[in-house]
Coordinates of C-alpha atoms in Angstrom, one line a residue:
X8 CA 11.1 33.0 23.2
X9 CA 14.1 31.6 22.4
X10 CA 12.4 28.1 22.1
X11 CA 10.6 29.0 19.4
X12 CA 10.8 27.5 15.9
X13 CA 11.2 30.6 14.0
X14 CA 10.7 29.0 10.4
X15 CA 7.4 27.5 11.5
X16 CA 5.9 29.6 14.6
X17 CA 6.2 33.1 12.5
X18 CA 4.4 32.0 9.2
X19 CA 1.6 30.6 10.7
X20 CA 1.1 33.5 13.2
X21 CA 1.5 35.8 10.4
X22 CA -0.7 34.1 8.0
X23 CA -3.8 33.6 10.3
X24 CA -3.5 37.7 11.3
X25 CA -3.7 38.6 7.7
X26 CA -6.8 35.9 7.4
X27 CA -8.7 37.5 10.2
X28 CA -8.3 40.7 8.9
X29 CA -9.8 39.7 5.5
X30 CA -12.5 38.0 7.0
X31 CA -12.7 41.2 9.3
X32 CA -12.8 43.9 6.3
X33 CA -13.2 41.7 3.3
X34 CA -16.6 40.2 4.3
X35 CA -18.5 38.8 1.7
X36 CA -15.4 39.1 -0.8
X37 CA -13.7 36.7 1.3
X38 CA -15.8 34.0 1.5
X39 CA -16.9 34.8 -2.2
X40 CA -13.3 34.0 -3.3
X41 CA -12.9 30.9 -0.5
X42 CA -15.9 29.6 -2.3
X43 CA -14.7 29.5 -5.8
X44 CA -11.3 28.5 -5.2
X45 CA -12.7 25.8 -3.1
X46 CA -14.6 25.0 -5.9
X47 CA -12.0 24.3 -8.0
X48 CA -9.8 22.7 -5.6
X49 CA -12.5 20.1 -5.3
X50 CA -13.1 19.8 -8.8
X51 CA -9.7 19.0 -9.7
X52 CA -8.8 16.9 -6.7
X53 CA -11.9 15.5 -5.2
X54 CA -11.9 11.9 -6.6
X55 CA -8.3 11.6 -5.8
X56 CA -9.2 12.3 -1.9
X57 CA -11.7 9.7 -2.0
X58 CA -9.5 7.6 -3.2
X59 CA -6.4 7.9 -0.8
X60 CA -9.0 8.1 2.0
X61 CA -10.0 4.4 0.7
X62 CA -6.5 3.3 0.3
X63 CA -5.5 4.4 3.6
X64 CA -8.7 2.2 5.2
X65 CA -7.4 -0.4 3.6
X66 CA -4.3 -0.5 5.1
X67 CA -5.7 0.3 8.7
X68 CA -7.4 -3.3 7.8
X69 CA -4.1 -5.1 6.7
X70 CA -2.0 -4.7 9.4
X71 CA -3.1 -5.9 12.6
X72 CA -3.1 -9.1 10.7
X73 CA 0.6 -8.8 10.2
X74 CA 3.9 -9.0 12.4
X75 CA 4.5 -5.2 12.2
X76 CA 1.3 -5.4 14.6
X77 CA 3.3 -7.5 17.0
X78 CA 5.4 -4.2 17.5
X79 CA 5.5 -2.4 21.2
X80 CA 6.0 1.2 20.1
X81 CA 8.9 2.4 22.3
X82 CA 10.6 -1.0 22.7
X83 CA 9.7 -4.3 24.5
X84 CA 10.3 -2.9 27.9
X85 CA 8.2 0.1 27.4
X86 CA 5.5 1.0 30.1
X87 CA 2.6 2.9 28.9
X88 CA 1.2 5.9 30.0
X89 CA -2.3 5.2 30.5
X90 CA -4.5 2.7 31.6
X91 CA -6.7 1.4 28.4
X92 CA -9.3 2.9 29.5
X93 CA -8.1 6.2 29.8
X94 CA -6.1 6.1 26.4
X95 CA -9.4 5.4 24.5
X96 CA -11.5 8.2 26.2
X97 CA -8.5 10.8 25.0
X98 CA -8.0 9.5 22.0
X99 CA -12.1 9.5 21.4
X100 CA -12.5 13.1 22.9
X101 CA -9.5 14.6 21.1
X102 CA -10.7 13.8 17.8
X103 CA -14.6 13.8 17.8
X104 CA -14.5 17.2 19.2
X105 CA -17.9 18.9 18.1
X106 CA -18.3 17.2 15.0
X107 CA -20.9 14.5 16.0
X108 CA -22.4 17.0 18.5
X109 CA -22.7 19.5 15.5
X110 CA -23.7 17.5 12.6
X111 CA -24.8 14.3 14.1
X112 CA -28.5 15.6 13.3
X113 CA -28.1 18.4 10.7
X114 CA -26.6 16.4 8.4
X115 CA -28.9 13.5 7.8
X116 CA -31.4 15.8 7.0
X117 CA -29.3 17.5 4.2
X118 CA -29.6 13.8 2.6
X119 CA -32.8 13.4 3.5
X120 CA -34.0 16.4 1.4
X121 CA -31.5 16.5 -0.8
X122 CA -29.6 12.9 -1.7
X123 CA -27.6 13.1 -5.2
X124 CA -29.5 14.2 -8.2
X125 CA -27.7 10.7 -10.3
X126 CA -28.9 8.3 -7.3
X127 CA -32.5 8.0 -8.3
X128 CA -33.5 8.0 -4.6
X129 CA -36.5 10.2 -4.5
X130 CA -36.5 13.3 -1.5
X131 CA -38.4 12.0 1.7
X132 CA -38.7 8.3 0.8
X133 CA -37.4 5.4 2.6
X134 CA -34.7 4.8 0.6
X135 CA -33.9 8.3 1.5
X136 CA -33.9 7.4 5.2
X137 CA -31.7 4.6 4.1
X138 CA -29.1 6.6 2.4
X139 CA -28.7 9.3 4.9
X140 CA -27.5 6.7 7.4
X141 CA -25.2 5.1 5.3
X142 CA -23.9 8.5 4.3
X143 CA -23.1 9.4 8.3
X144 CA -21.5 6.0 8.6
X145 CA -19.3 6.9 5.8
X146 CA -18.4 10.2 6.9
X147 CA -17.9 9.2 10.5
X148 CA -16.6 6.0 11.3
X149 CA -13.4 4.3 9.2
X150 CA -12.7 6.4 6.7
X151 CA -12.5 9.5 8.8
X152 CA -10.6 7.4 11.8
X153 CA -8.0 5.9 9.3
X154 CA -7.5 9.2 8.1
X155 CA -6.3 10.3 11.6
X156 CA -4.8 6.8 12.5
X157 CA -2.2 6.1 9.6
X158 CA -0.2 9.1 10.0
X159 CA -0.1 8.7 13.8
X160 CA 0.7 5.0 13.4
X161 CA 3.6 6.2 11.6
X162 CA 5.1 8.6 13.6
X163 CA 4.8 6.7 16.9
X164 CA 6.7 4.3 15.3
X165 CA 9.2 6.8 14.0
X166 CA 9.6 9.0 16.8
X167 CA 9.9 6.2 19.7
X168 CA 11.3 3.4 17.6
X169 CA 13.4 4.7 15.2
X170 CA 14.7 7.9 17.1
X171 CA 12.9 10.5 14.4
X172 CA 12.2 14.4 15.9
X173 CA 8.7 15.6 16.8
X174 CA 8.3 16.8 13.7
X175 CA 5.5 16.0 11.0
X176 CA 8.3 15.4 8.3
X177 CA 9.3 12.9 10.5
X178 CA 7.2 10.2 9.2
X179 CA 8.7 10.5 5.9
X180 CA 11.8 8.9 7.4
X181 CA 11.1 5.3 5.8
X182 CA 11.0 6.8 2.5
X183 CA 14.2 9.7 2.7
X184 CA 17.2 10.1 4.0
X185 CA 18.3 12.3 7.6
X186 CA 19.2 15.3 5.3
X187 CA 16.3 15.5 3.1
X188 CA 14.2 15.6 6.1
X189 CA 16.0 18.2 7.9
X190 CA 15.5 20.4 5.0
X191 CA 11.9 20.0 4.8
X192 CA 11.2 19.8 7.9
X193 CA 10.0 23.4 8.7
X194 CA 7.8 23.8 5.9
X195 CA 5.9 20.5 6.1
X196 CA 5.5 21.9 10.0
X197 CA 4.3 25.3 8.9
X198 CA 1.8 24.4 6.4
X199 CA 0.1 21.4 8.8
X200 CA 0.0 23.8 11.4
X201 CA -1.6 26.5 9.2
X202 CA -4.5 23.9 8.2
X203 CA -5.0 22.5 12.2
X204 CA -5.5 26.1 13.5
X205 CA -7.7 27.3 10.8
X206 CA -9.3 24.0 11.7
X207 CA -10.1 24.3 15.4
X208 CA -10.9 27.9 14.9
X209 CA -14.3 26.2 12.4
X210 CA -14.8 23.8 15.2
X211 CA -14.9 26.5 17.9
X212 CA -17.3 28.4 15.4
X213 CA -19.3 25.4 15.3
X214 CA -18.7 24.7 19.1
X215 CA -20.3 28.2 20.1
X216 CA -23.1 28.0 17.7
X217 CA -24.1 24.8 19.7
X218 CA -23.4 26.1 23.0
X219 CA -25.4 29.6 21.6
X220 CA -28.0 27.5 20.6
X221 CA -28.7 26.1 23.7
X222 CA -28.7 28.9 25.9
X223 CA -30.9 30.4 23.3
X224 CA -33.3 27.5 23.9
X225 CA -33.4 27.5 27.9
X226 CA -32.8 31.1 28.6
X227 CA -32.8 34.9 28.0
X228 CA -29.8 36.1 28.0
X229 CA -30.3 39.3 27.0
X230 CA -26.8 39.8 25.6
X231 CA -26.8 40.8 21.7
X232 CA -25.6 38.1 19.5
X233 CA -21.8 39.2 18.9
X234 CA -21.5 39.9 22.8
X235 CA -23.0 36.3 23.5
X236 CA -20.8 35.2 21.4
X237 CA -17.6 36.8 22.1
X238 CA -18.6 35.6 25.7
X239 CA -18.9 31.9 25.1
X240 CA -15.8 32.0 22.7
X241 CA -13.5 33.5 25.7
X242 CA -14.7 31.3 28.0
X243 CA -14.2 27.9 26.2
X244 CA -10.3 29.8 25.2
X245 CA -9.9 29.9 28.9
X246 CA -11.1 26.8 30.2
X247 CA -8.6 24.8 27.4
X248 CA -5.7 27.3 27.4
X249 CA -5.6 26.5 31.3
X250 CA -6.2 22.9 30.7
X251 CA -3.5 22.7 28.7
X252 CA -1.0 24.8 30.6
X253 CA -1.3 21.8 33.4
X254 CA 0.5 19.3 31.3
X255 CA -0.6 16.2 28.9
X256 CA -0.9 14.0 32.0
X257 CA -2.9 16.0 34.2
X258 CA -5.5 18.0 32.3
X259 CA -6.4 16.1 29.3
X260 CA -7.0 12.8 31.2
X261 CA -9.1 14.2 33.8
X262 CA -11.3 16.2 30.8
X263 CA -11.1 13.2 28.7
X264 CA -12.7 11.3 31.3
X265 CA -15.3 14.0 32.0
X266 CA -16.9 14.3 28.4
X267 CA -16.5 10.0 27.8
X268 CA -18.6 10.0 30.4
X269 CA -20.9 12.9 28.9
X270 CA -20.9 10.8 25.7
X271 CA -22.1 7.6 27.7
X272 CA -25.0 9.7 29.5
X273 CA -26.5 10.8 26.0
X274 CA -26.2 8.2 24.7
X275 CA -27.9 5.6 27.2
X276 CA -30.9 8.4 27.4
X277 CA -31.3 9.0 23.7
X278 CA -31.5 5.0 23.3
X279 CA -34.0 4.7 26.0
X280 CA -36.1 7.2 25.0
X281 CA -36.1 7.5 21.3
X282 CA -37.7 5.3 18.7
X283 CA -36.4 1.5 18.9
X284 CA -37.3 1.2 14.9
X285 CA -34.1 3.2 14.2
X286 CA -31.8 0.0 14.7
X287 CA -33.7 -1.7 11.8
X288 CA -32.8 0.8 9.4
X289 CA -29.7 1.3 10.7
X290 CA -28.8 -2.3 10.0
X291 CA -30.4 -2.6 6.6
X292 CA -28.1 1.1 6.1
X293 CA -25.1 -0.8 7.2
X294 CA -26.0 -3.3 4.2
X295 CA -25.2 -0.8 2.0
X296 CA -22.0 0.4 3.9
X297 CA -19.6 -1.7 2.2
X298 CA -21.3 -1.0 -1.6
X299 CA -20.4 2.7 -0.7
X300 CA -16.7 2.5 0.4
X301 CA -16.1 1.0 -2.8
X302 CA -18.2 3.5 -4.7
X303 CA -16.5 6.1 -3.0
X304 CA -13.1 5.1 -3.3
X305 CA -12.7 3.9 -6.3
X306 CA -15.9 4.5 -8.5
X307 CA -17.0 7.3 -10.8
X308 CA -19.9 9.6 -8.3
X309 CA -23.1 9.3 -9.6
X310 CA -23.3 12.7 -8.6
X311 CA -19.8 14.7 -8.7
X312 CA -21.5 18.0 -7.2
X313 CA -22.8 16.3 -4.4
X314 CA -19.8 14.0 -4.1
X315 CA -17.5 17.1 -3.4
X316 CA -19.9 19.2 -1.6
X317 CA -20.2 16.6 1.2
X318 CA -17.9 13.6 0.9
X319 CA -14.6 15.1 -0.7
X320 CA -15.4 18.3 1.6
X321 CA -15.5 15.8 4.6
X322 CA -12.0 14.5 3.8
X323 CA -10.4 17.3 3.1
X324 CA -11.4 18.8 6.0
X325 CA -10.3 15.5 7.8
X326 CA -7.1 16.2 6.3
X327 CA -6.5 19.2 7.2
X328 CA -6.4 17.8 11.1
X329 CA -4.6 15.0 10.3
X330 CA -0.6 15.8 10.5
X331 CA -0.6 17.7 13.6
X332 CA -3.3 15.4 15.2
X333 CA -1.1 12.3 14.6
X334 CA 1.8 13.9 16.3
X335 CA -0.6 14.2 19.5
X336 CA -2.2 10.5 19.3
X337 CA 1.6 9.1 18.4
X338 CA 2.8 10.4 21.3
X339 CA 0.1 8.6 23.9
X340 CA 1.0 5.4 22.1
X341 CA 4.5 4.5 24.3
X342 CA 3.9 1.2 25.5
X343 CA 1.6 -0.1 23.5
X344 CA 1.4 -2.8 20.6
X345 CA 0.8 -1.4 16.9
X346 CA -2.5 -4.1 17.3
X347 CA -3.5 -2.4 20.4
X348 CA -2.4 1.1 18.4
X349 CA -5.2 0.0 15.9
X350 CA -7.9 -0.7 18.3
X351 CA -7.9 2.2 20.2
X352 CA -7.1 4.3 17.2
X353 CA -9.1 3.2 14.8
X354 CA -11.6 0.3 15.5
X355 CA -13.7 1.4 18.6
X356 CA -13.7 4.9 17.6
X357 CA -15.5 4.1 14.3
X358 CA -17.4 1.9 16.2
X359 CA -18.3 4.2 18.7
X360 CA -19.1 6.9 15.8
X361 CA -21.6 4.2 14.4
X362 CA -23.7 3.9 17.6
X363 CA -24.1 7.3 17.9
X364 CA -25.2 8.4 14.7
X365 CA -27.5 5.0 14.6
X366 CA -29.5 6.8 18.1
X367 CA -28.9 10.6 17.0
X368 CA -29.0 10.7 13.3
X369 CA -31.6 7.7 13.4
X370 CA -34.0 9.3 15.4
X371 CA -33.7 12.8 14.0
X372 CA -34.8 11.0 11.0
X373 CA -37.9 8.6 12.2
X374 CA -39.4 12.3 13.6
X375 CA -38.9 14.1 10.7
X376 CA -39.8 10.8 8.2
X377 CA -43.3 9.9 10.4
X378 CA -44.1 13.6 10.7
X379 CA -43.6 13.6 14.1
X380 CA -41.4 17.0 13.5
X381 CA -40.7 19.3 11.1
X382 CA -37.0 19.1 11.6
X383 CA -36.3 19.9 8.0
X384 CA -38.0 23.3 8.8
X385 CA -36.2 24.5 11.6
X386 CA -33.0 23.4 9.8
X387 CA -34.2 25.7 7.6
X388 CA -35.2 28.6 10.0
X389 CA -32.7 28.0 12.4
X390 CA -29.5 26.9 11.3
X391 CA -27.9 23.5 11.9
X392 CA -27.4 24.2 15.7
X393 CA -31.3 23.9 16.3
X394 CA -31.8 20.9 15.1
X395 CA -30.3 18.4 18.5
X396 CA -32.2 20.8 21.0
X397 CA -35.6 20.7 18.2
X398 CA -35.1 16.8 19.1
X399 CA -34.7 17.3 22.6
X400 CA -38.0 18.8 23.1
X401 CA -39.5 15.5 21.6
X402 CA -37.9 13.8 24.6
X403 CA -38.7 13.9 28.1
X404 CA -36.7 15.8 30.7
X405 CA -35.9 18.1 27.5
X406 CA -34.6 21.3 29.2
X407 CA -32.5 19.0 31.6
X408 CA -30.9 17.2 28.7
X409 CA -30.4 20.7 26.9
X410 CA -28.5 22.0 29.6
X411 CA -26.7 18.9 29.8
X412 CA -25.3 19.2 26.1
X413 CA -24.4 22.3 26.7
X414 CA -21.8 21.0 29.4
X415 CA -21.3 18.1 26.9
X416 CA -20.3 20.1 24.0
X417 CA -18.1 22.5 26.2
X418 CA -16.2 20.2 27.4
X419 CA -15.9 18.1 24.5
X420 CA -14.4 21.3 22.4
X421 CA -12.1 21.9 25.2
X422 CA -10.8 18.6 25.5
X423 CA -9.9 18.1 21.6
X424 CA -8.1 21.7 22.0
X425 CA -6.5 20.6 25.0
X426 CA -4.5 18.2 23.1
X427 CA -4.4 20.0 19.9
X428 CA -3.0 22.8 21.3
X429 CA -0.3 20.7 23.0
X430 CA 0.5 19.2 19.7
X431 CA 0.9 22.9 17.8
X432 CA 2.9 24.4 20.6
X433 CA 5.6 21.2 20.3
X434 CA 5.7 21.3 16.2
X435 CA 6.7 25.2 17.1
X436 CA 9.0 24.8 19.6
X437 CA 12.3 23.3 19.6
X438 CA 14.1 20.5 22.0
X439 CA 11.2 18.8 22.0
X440 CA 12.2 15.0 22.7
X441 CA 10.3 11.8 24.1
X442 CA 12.7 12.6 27.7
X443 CA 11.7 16.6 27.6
X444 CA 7.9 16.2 25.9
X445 CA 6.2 19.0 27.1
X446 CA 6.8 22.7 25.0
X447 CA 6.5 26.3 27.0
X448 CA 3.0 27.1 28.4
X449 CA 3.3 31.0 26.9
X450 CA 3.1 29.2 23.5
X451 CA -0.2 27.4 23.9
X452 CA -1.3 30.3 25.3
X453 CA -1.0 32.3 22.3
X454 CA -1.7 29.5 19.6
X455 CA -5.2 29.3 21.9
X456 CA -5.9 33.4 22.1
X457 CA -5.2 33.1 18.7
X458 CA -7.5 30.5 17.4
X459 CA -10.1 32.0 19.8
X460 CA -9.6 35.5 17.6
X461 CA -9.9 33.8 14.3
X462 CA -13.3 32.1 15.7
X463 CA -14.7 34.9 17.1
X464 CA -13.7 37.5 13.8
X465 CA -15.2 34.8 11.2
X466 CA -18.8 34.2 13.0
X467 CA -18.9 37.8 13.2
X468 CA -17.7 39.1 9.8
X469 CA -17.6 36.3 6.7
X470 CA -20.4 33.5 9.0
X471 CA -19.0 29.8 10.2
X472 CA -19.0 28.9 6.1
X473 CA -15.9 31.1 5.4
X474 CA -14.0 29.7 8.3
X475 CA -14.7 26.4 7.4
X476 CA -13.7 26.9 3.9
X477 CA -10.5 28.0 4.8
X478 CA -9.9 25.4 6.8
X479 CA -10.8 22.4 4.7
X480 CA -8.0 24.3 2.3
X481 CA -6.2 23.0 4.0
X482 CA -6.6 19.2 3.3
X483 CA -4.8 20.3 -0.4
X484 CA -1.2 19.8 0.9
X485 CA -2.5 17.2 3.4
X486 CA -3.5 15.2 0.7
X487 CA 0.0 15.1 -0.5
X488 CA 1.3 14.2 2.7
X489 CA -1.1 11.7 3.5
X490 CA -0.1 10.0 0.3
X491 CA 3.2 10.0 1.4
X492 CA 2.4 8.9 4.7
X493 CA 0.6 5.7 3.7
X494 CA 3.4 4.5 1.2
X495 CA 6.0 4.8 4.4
X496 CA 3.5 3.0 6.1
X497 CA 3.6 0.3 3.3
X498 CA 7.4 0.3 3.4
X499 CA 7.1 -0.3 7.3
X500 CA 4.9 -3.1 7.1
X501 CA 7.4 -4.8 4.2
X502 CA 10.4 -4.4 6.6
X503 CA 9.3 -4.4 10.4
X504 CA 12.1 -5.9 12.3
X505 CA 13.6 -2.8 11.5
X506 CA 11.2 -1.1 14.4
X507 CA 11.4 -3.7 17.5
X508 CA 14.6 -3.2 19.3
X509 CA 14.8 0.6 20.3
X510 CA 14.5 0.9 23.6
X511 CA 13.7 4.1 25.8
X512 CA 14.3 4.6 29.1
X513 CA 11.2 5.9 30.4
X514 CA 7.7 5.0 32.8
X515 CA 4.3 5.5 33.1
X516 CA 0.7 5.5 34.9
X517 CA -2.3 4.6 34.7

C-alpha cells in the first residue's frame, strides 16, 4: 500500500464509487442529467474536437517524412522488446478492443437510415450506402489512430529519451519546466485515469452485450438477464485481472497473438463468403474520404446535431482513452524508430480498421440495401448487439462462426484491458521507472474488480447509454491535453537532436 500514489489512486477510486451508486439509485435521473450536460458539452466544444482531431492527423502525416523520424526511442543501442510482429498485434488488440466488434455493423445502419438532415442524401439510397462507409472510415481508421498515436509518440520519446517520469504530465515536458510538471503532475494523472476507467467500464458494457448476444443466439441459458450478465462480466474481470497479474511480457503477448489471429479468421471467412460488390462501393466511398476529413476538421457540419451525436461523440470518447493509452503503447516502443513508431502505431492500424469495416460494415449493408435482410429491423428490435449474429445467419457455418466471435470478442476485451489496466495501475503507483516497469499486482486487481462493478451496476441500473456518456465526459479535459500534447509534439519535431543521445541500459525479446 505504500506504493500507492495517494493524490491520484484515491480520487479516482472515490469518484467512480459515488458514480456507481448514482447509476445504482439515481436511475433514470442519472442518465437524464449525463444526457444534457453532454449535450451541452458538445454544443460548446464539438467543432473544436474535430478540429484538433484533424490537426493531430496532420501531424501523424508530417513526421515520418522528417529527421525526428530517424529517432530510436531509447537510444541508438536500444534492443526492442518485441519482434514486429508481435508489437503490431498488441498494439492492434489493445486499442480496437470491442469497438469494431460492437459497432462495426450497427453503426452503418444508423447512417443508412438516418444520414444528416443538411446532406441531401435521401434514407436508403445509394448515396446512402456511400456515405455510411465513408462515415466508418472516418470514425475508425486515422483520425481515431492519431488520436491514440500523438500522445504516445510523445511520451516514448519523453520517458526513454529525455528521462521524463511515467506520468501523463510527462509529455508536457517540451513545453514546461521540471517544477511546473511536478506540480501538476497528480492532477493531470487523476483526471485521465478517471476518463480511461469510466471508459473500459462502456467497453465491458458493450463487450457483454456482444458476448450476451451471442449466447442468446446459440443457446438457452436459462439464467435471467442480470444473472447472465453478472456471470459474463466476472468472468471476462477474471480472465484479464489474471492476465495482467503475469506481467506485460507474458500475458499480453500471448493474448495479443490469440485475438490477431481471431481477427485474421473473420476476416478471411467474411471476405469469402460475403458479397464481392462491397469492394466497389467501398472504393468509390474511399473517394469521398479525403472530402470528409477536410469537412470535418475544418468545415462548418452541414448538420451540427448529427455532427455531435456521432462524430464529435466518437472523438471525445477517443479522447477520453487517449492519455492513459499512450503511456501503455509508449512504453512497447523501446527500440524502435519514431518511423517504425508511426507504422505500427498509426498506419497499419487504420489500415487494418479500413478492411474490416469494407467486409463487415459493407456487407451488413449490401443485405439490408438489396433486401436480402431486414437488418435495420432487428437493430430496431434487438439492440446493436444483434445485428453481427443477424449477419451471421446469412452465412454459411453460421452457428460455428457465432460461437467463434464469441471467443473473438472475449478475448479481444481482455486483451485491451490487459494492457489498460497495466497502464492505470503504473499512473497510480509510485517508483515506476523504465529499469523497475512493472506496478504491484493487488493494484490491477482492484482497478479491474472495480471497472468490472461500474459495468455490471450501469447495464443493470441507468442501460450501456449512461455509462457511455460518462465516459466520453471524459474527452473534455482530454481535449485540453491533447491540444497540448500536439504542440510539444510540434516543438519536438522543430528541435530533434535534442532526443537521440540518451541511452538506457536495458534488453529485449522477441
Amino acid at each position: 500500500m505504500q506504493r500507492i500514489r495517494p493524490g491520484v489512486f484515491y480520487p479516482v477510486f472515490i469518484l467512480l464509487l459515488t458514480a456507481a451508486a448514482a447509476a445504482m439509485f439515481g436511475g433514470e435521473i442519472f442518465t437524464d442529467s449525463l444526457l444534457e450536460l453532454n449535450a451541452a458539452v458538445l454544443s460548446l466544444f464539438g467543432n473544436a474536437y474535430s478540429t484538433a482531431t484533424a490537426l493531430m492527423l496532420i501531424v501523424c502525416i508530417i513526421i515520418p517524412f522528417t529527421p525526428f523520424g530517424k529517432i530510436r526511442i531509447g537510444g541508438p543501442s536500444a534492443v526492442p522488446f518485441f519482434s514486429k510482429g508481435r508489437w503490431f498485434a498488441i498494439v492492434l488488440c489493445t486499442t480496437i478492443a470491442t469497438g469494431i466488434l460492437f459497432w462495426g455493423t450497427a453503426e452503418p445502419l444508423f447512417h443508412y437510415t438516418a444520414p444528416p438532415e443538411g446532406s441531401g442524401i435521401a434514407p436508403g439510397s445509394d448515396a446512402a450506402v456511400r456515405f455510411s462507409l465513408t462515415t466508418l472510415f472516418l470514425h475508425w481508421s486515422f483520425s481515431p489512430y492519431a488520436i491514440y498515436t500523438v500522445p504516445a509518440l510523445l511520451f516514448a520519446v519523453v520517458y526513454y529519451n529525455g528521462g521524463g517520469r511515467f506520468s501523463i504530465s510527462s509529455v508536457f515536458m517540451p513545453l514546461a519546466g521540471g517544477r511546473i510538471l511536478r506540480r501538476i503532475s497528480p492532477w493531470v494523472d487523476t483526471v485521465a485515469l478517471f476518463g480511461l476507467v469510466m471508459g473500459m467500464s462502456a467497453s465491458l458494457g458493450a463487450g457483454v452485450l456482444t458476448l450476451k448476444g451471442g449466447l442468446d443466439r446459440i443457446t438457452t441459458v436459462g439464467l435471467p438477464d442480470e444473472v447472465l450478465t453478472a456471470g459474463i462480466a466476472l468472468a471476462v474481470i477474471a480472465a484479464f485481472t489474471v492476465s495482467a497479474s503475469t506481467g506485460l511480457f507474458r500475458g499480453i503477448k500471448h493474448l495479443s497473438l490469440l485475438n490477431f489471429a481471431g481477427f485474421l479468421v473473420l476476416l478471411v471467412f467474411a471476405a469469402a463468403a460475403g458479397s464481392t460488390d462491397v469492394y466497389a462501393e467501398a472504393g468509390r466511398a474511399l473517394l469521398d474520404y479525403p472530402a470528409a476529413l477536410i469537412a470535418d476538421g475544418f468545415l462548418p457540419p452541414a448538420d451540427e446535431d448529427w455532427s455531435h451525436r456521432w462524430t464529435a461523440f466518437y472523438w471525445a470518447n477517443w479522447m477520453a482513452w487517449a492519455p492513459v493509452t499512450a503511456l501503455f503503447l509508449g512504453r512497447l516502443a523501446y527500440g524502435r524508430t519514431v518511423r517504425e513508431f508511426m507504422a505500427v502505431n498509426w498506419l497499419l492500424p487504420s489500415l487494418f480498421a479500413l478492411i474490416w469495416m469494407t467486409i463487415f460494415g459493407g456487407n451488413v449493408l449490401e443485405a439490408e440495401h438489396t433486401g436480402t435482410s431486414d437488418l435495420s429491423g432487428i437493430l430496431a428490435a434487438e439492440g446493436p448487439e444483434a445485428v453481427v449474429y443477424a449477419l451471421f445467419e446469412l452465412l454459411p457455418a453460421a452457428v460455428l462462426v457465432t460461437l467463434f466471435f464469441v471467443l473473438v470478442t472475449f478475448l479481444s476485451y481482455t486483451t485491451a484491458a490487459d494492457s489498460n489496466t497495466e497502464a492505470m495501475g503504473g499512473i497510480s503507483t509510485r517508483g515506476i521507472s523504465p529499469e523497475s516497469p512493472a506496478p504491484p499486482v493487488f493494484i490491477k486487481v482492484i482497478w479491474g474488480a472495480l471497472i468490472g462493478a461500474v459495468a455490471v451496476i450501469a447495464l443493470g441500473f441507468a442501460g450501456i447509454d449512461g455509462i457511455r456518456l460518462l465516459s466520453n465526459l471524459g474527452g473534455l479535459p482530454a481535449l485540453f491535453f491533447l491540444a497540448a500534447a500536439t504542440a510539444a509534439l510540434i516543438a519536438m519535431l522543430m528541435r530533434p537532436g535534442l532526443y537521440v543521445f540518451r541511452e538506457k541500459e536495458k534488453s529485449g525479446g522477441t
